[in-house]
CSV table of C-alpha atoms in Angstrom, one decimal:
chain,number,residue,atom,x,y,z
A,1213,MET,CA,10.2,26.9,-6.6
A,1214,VAL,CA,11.5,24.4,-4.4
A,1215,SER,CA,15.1,23.1,-5.2
A,1216,LEU,CA,14.8,19.4,-3.6
A,1217,ASP,CA,18.2,17.1,-3.6
A,1218,VAL,CA,15.7,14.1,-5.3
A,1219,ARG,CA,17.4,11.4,-6.2
A,1220,PRO,CA,15.6,8.2,-8.4
A,1221,VAL,CA,15.8,4.9,-6.8
A,1222,SER,CA,14.9,2.4,-10.0
A,1223,GLY,CA,13.6,2.6,-13.1
A,1224,ALA,CA,10.4,1.1,-11.3
A,1225,LEU,CA,9.5,4.7,-8.4
A,1226,GLY,CA,11.2,5.5,-6.3
A,1227,ALA,CA,12.8,8.0,-4.9
A,1228,GLU,CA,15.7,9.7,-2.0
A,1229,VAL,CA,15.3,12.6,-1.0
A,1230,ARG,CA,17.8,14.4,0.5
A,1231,GLY,CA,19.2,17.2,3.1
A,1232,LEU,CA,15.8,17.1,4.4
A,1233,ALA,CA,13.9,16.6,8.2
A,1234,LEU,CA,10.3,16.2,7.9
A,1235,ALA,CA,10.1,18.4,11.1
A,1236,ASP,CA,11.1,21.8,9.2
A,1237,VAL,CA,8.7,20.7,6.2
A,1238,ASP,CA,6.8,24.6,5.4
A,1239,ASP,CA,3.3,24.5,3.6
A,1240,GLU,CA,5.2,25.1,0.2
A,1241,VAL,CA,8.1,22.2,1.0
A,1242,PHE,CA,5.2,20.1,1.2
A,1243,ALA,CA,3.3,20.6,-2.2
A,1244,HIS,CA,6.1,19.6,-3.3
A,1245,LEU,CA,7.5,16.5,-1.6
A,1246,TYR,CA,3.2,15.3,-2.3
A,1247,GLN,CA,3.8,16.1,-6.2
A,1248,LEU,CA,7.2,14.2,-6.1
A,1249,LEU,CA,5.2,11.0,-4.0
A,1250,LEU,CA,2.5,11.1,-6.8
A,1251,ASP,CA,5.1,10.4,-9.6
A,1252,HIS,CA,7.7,8.0,-8.2
A,1253,LEU,CA,5.1,6.5,-6.0
A,1254,VAL,CA,7.6,6.2,-2.6
A,1255,LEU,CA,9.6,8.7,-1.5
A,1256,PHE,CA,13.0,7.9,1.2
A,1257,LEU,CA,14.4,10.4,3.5
A,1258,PRO,CA,17.6,9.6,5.1
A,1259,ASP,CA,17.9,12.1,7.0
A,1260,ASN,CA,15.3,12.1,10.2
A,1261,ALA,CA,16.5,10.2,12.6
A,1262,GLY,CA,15.8,13.1,14.9
A,1263,LEU,CA,12.6,12.9,14.1
A,1264,ASP,CA,9.9,12.7,17.2
A,1265,PRO,CA,6.7,11.0,18.1
A,1266,ALA,CA,5.0,14.7,18.1
A,1267,ASP,CA,6.2,15.5,14.2
A,1268,HIS,CA,5.6,12.3,13.4
A,1269,GLU,CA,2.3,12.6,13.3
A,1270,ALA,CA,2.4,16.2,13.0
A,1271,PHE,CA,3.2,15.3,9.6
A,1272,GLY,CA,0.8,12.4,9.0
A,1273,ARG,CA,-1.2,14.9,8.8
A,1274,ARG,CA,-0.7,17.2,6.3
A,1275,LEU,CA,-1.6,13.5,4.1
A,1276,GLY,CA,-5.0,13.3,5.6
A,1277,HIS,CA,-6.3,12.3,9.0
A,1278,LEU,CA,-5.0,9.7,10.2
A,1279,GLU,CA,-5.9,6.0,10.7
A,1280,VAL,CA,-6.3,4.0,14.8
A,1281,HIS,CA,-5.2,0.5,13.8
A,1282,PRO,CA,-7.5,-2.3,15.5
A,1283,PHE,CA,-4.9,-4.3,16.4
A,1284,LEU,CA,-1.3,-3.8,15.8
A,1285,PRO,CA,0.1,-2.3,18.9
A,1286,LYS,CA,0.8,1.1,19.1
A,1287,LEU,CA,3.2,3.4,20.9
A,1288,ASP,CA,2.4,4.9,24.3
A,1289,GLY,CA,0.6,8.0,24.2
A,1290,HIS,CA,0.1,7.8,20.6
A,1291,ASP,CA,-2.7,5.7,19.6
A,1292,GLU,CA,-2.2,6.3,16.5
A,1293,ILE,CA,1.5,5.0,15.9
A,1294,VAL,CA,1.8,1.4,15.3
A,1295,LEU,CA,5.0,-0.1,16.5
A,1296,LEU,CA,5.9,-3.0,14.0
A,1297,ASP,CA,9.1,-5.0,15.3
A,1298,SER,CA,9.3,-8.2,13.2
A,1299,ASP,CA,10.8,-9.9,16.5
A,1300,GLN,CA,7.1,-9.5,18.2
A,1301,GLY,CA,4.8,-11.2,15.5
A,1302,ALA,CA,4.8,-8.0,12.7
A,1303,LYS,CA,6.3,-9.6,9.9
A,1304,ALA,CA,4.9,-8.7,6.1
A,1305,ASP,CA,7.1,-10.5,4.1
A,1306,VAL,CA,4.2,-11.1,1.8
A,1307,TRP,CA,3.8,-8.5,-0.6
A,1308,HIS,CA,0.5,-6.0,-0.7
A,1309,THR,CA,-1.5,-3.1,0.2
A,1310,ASP,CA,-2.5,-2.4,3.9
A,1311,VAL,CA,-5.7,-2.5,4.4
A,1312,THR,CA,-6.9,-3.2,1.5
A,1313,PHE,CA,-9.9,-5.3,3.5
A,1314,SER,CA,-11.6,-1.9,4.1
A,1315,GLN,CA,-13.9,0.2,3.2
A,1316,THR,CA,-11.4,2.8,2.7
A,1317,PRO,CA,-8.2,1.9,2.8
A,1318,PRO,CA,-5.2,4.4,3.9
A,1319,ILE,CA,-4.0,6.0,1.2
A,1320,ALA,CA,-0.8,6.3,2.5
A,1321,SER,CA,2.0,5.1,4.9
A,1322,VAL,CA,4.7,7.3,6.5
A,1323,LEU,CA,7.2,4.9,8.6
A,1324,GLN,CA,10.6,5.4,10.3
A,1325,ILE,CA,13.2,3.2,10.9
A,1326,VAL,CA,13.8,3.2,14.3
A,1327,GLN,CA,16.1,0.3,14.8
A,1328,GLY,CA,17.9,-2.0,11.8
A,1329,PRO,CA,19.9,-4.8,11.6
A,1330,GLU,CA,24.1,-3.8,10.7
A,1331,VAL,CA,23.0,-6.0,7.2
A,1332,GLY,CA,19.3,-7.4,5.7
A,1333,GLY,CA,16.0,-5.3,6.8
A,1334,ASP,CA,16.1,-4.5,3.4
A,1335,THR,CA,11.9,-3.1,1.7
A,1336,MET,CA,10.8,-3.6,-1.5
A,1337,TRP,CA,7.7,-1.4,-3.0
A,1338,SER,CA,5.8,-2.8,-6.7
A,1339,ASN,CA,4.7,0.2,-9.0
A,1340,GLN,CA,1.5,-0.5,-10.0
A,1341,TYR,CA,-0.2,1.4,-13.4
A,1342,LEU,CA,3.0,-0.6,-15.0
A,1343,ALA,CA,1.5,-4.5,-13.3
A,1344,TYR,CA,-1.4,-2.3,-14.9
A,1345,GLU,CA,0.1,-1.4,-18.5
A,1346,ALA,CA,2.1,-4.3,-19.0
A,1347,LEU,CA,-1.7,-6.7,-19.8
A,1348,SER,CA,-2.7,-7.8,-22.3
A,1349,ALA,CA,-5.9,-5.1,-24.0
A,1350,PRO,CA,-8.4,-7.5,-24.2
A,1351,LEU,CA,-7.6,-9.0,-20.2
A,1352,ARG,CA,-7.8,-4.7,-19.1
A,1353,GLU,CA,-10.3,-4.3,-20.5
A,1354,LEU,CA,-11.9,-8.0,-19.1
A,1355,LEU,CA,-10.2,-6.0,-15.8
A,1356,ASP,CA,-12.5,-3.2,-16.0
A,1357,GLY,CA,-14.7,-4.6,-15.4
A,1358,LEU,CA,-14.8,-6.9,-12.5
A,1359,THR,CA,-14.6,-6.7,-8.8
A,1360,ALA,CA,-11.7,-8.4,-5.9
A,1361,LEU,CA,-13.0,-9.2,-3.2
A,1362,HIS,CA,-10.3,-8.7,0.3
A,1363,VAL,CA,-10.5,-10.3,4.0
A,1364,PHE,CA,-8.7,-10.0,6.0
A,1365,GLU,CA,-9.5,-12.6,10.1
A,1366,HIS,CA,-7.1,-11.8,12.8
A,1367,PRO,CA,-5.6,-15.6,13.7
A,1368,ASN,CA,-7.7,-15.4,17.5
A,1369,GLY,CA,-10.9,-15.3,16.0
A,1370,SER,CA,-10.7,-11.1,18.3
A,1371,TYR,CA,-11.6,-9.0,14.4
A,1372,ARG,CA,-12.5,-9.8,10.5
A,1373,SER,CA,-12.9,-7.3,8.1
A,1374,GLU,CA,-13.5,-7.9,4.2
A,1375,ALA,CA,-14.1,-5.3,1.6
A,1376,GLU,CA,-15.1,-4.8,-2.6
A,1377,HIS,CA,-13.5,-2.8,-4.7
A,1378,PRO,CA,-13.1,-3.0,-8.5
A,1379,VAL,CA,-9.9,-4.8,-9.7
A,1380,VAL,CA,-8.8,-2.4,-11.3
A,1381,ARG,CA,-8.3,1.2,-9.3
A,1382,VAL,CA,-8.2,5.5,-10.6
A,1383,HIS,CA,-6.0,7.2,-8.6
A,1384,PRO,CA,-8.2,10.5,-7.6
A,1385,ASP,CA,-5.2,12.9,-8.0
A,1386,THR,CA,-3.0,11.2,-11.7
A,1387,GLY,CA,-6.3,9.4,-13.1
A,1388,ARG,CA,-3.7,6.4,-13.7
A,1389,ARG,CA,-5.2,2.6,-14.0
A,1390,SER,CA,-3.6,0.5,-11.8
A,1391,LEU,CA,-3.9,-3.0,-10.4
A,1392,TYR,CA,-6.2,-3.6,-7.6
A,1393,VAL,CA,-5.1,-7.3,-6.3
A,1394,ASN,CA,-2.4,-8.3,-4.0
A,1395,ARG,CA,-1.5,-11.9,-2.6
A,1396,MET,CA,-2.4,-12.0,0.9
A,1397,PHE,CA,-5.5,-9.7,1.1
A,1398,THR,CA,-6.9,-10.9,-2.0
A,1399,ARG,CA,-9.3,-13.5,-1.9
A,1400,ARG,CA,-11.2,-13.6,-4.7
A,1401,ILE,CA,-12.8,-11.8,-8.1
A,1402,PRO,CA,-16.8,-12.4,-7.4
A,1403,GLN,CA,-18.1,-12.1,-10.5
A,1404,LEU,CA,-15.9,-15.1,-12.5
A,1405,THR,CA,-16.6,-19.5,-11.1
A,1406,PRO,CA,-13.8,-20.4,-8.3
A,1407,GLY,CA,-12.0,-22.0,-10.6
A,1408,GLU,CA,-12.1,-19.2,-12.7
A,1409,SER,CA,-10.8,-17.2,-10.5
A,1410,THR,CA,-8.1,-18.3,-9.2
A,1411,ALA,CA,-6.6,-19.1,-12.0
A,1412,LEU,CA,-7.1,-14.9,-13.3
A,1413,LEU,CA,-5.6,-13.9,-9.5
A,1414,THR,CA,-2.5,-16.6,-9.7
A,1415,HIS,CA,-1.3,-14.7,-12.7
A,1416,LEU,CA,-2.0,-11.3,-11.4
A,1417,PHE,CA,0.0,-11.4,-8.2
A,1418,ASP,CA,2.1,-12.4,-10.2
A,1419,VAL,CA,2.7,-9.5,-12.8
A,1420,SER,CA,2.5,-7.2,-9.6
A,1421,GLU,CA,5.3,-9.1,-8.6
A,1422,SER,CA,7.3,-8.7,-11.1
A,1423,PRO,CA,10.7,-7.9,-10.7
A,1424,GLN,CA,11.4,-4.9,-13.1
A,1425,ARG,CA,8.8,-3.1,-11.4
A,1426,VAL,CA,10.3,-2.5,-8.2
A,1427,CYS,CA,13.0,-0.7,-6.2
A,1428,ARG,CA,14.4,-2.1,-3.5
A,1429,TYR,CA,15.7,-0.2,-0.2
A,1430,ARG,CA,18.3,-0.1,2.0
A,1431,TRP,CA,17.0,1.7,5.1
A,1432,SER,CA,19.5,3.6,7.6
A,1433,GLU,CA,18.3,3.9,10.7
A,1434,GLY,CA,16.7,6.6,11.3
A,1435,GLY,CA,15.2,7.1,7.7
A,1436,VAL,CA,11.2,7.8,6.8
A,1437,ALA,CA,9.6,5.7,3.6
A,1438,ILE,CA,6.1,7.8,1.9
A,1439,TRP,CA,4.2,5.8,0.0
A,1440,ASP,CA,0.9,6.3,-2.4
A,1441,ASN,CA,-1.1,3.2,-0.7
A,1442,ARG,CA,-3.0,3.5,-4.0
A,1443,ALA,CA,-0.8,2.5,-6.4
A,1444,THR,CA,1.9,0.6,-4.6
A,1445,GLN,CA,2.4,-3.1,-3.0
A,1446,HIS,CA,5.7,-3.5,-0.4
A,1447,TYR,CA,7.6,-6.3,1.3
A,1448,ALA,CA,8.8,-6.5,4.1
A,1449,VAL,CA,11.8,-8.3,4.6
A,1450,ASN,CA,11.5,-8.9,8.1
A,1451,ASP,CA,14.2,-8.1,10.2
A,1452,TYR,CA,13.8,-4.4,11.5
A,1453,THR,CA,11.7,-2.2,13.7
A,1454,GLY,CA,10.2,0.4,13.1
A,1455,ARG,CA,6.8,3.0,13.8
A,1456,ARG,CA,4.2,4.0,11.5
A,1457,VAL,CA,1.9,6.8,11.0
A,1458,THR,CA,-1.5,5.3,8.2
A,1459,VAL,CA,-2.9,8.3,6.2
A,1460,LEU,CA,-7.1,7.2,7.2
A,1461,GLY,CA,-8.3,6.6,2.9
A,1462,ASP,CA,-10.7,7.1,0.2
A,1463,HIS,CA,-13.4,4.7,-1.5
A,1464,PRO,CA,-11.3,3.0,-4.1
A,1465,LYS,CA,-12.9,3.9,-7.5
A,1466,GLY,CA,-12.4,2.3,-10.4
A,1467,GLU,CA,-14.9,1.6,-13.6
A,1468,PRO,CA,-18.8,-0.3,-12.4
A,1469,ALA,CA,-19.1,-4.0,-12.4
A,1470,ARG,CA,-20.0,-5.6,-15.8
A,1471,TRP,CA,-21.6,-8.0,-14.4
A,1472,PRO,CA,-23.1,-10.1,-11.0
A,1473,HIS,CA,-21.8,-11.9,-8.8
A,1474,HIS,CA,-21.1,-15.8,-9.9
A,1475,GLN,CA,-23.7,-17.6,-9.3
A,1476,ALA,CA,-24.1,-21.7,-9.9
A,1477,ALA,CA,-27.1,-23.8,-10.8
A,1478,GLY,CA,-28.7,-24.1,-7.5
A,1479,MET,CA,-26.7,-22.2,-5.5
A,1480,SER,CA,-28.4,-18.8,-3.5
A,1481,ALA,CA,-25.8,-16.2,-3.7
A,1482,THR,CA,-25.4,-15.3,0.1
A,1483,ALA,CA,-24.3,-20.0,0.2
A,1484,VAL,CA,-21.3,-19.0,-2.9
A,1485,LYS,CA,-20.5,-15.6,-0.7
A,1486,ASP,CA,-16.8,-15.9,0.1
């Protein structure tokens, strides 16, 4: 059995793994790391200042095929590595789950902080298993039969994507249910009237972002975070520079929708589509 120095970051999620360089991870250690990821949802590896882009990509590929992001800037010679610079507009200071507007959202991300500020630059993650479990039984039963529309449109009009996913996602590895809506990309619950959808999503966003289900991490330069995109949201305080690979995803699974899309009297289904 592999022995690693694992230190939980908060009671809700997150663990720091000390003394491990991702470039040196063998199959046995990787299997242990993946189980830790399932258990803690986000792992922090501070001892990786020497990780080069090729090793960054190689580790990401152990989790699955890597995404080539449709519009974010890439590292020269490494199209699968996204550059995130808050001074260049790469700001993610809204709670979100990555790329839920895709039919197959990424399963995980591997982010390295290349340069951080002397003060600030923290990132927060929230546990969406706990968000779902905090809801009342009647509300959970309702949500298990609903879907949500996730939309992204680039401000310059060059890119638009949308996808419909279960409001409650069942994790393919753990079988646990998590809330799967987010403030950045989720637009509407199509089975409900517009007013009902807005009211319910507002409540769900508040629950999903509640501080008791959050960890906040203070980065060290060169540190790496790996998170499970299927059961977390995150919020990046926007004074940082980093590089990230994102692992292509699967189709989010949940209970099938129990009702058709809401259709106002006298309106066609096309007319009410977001």
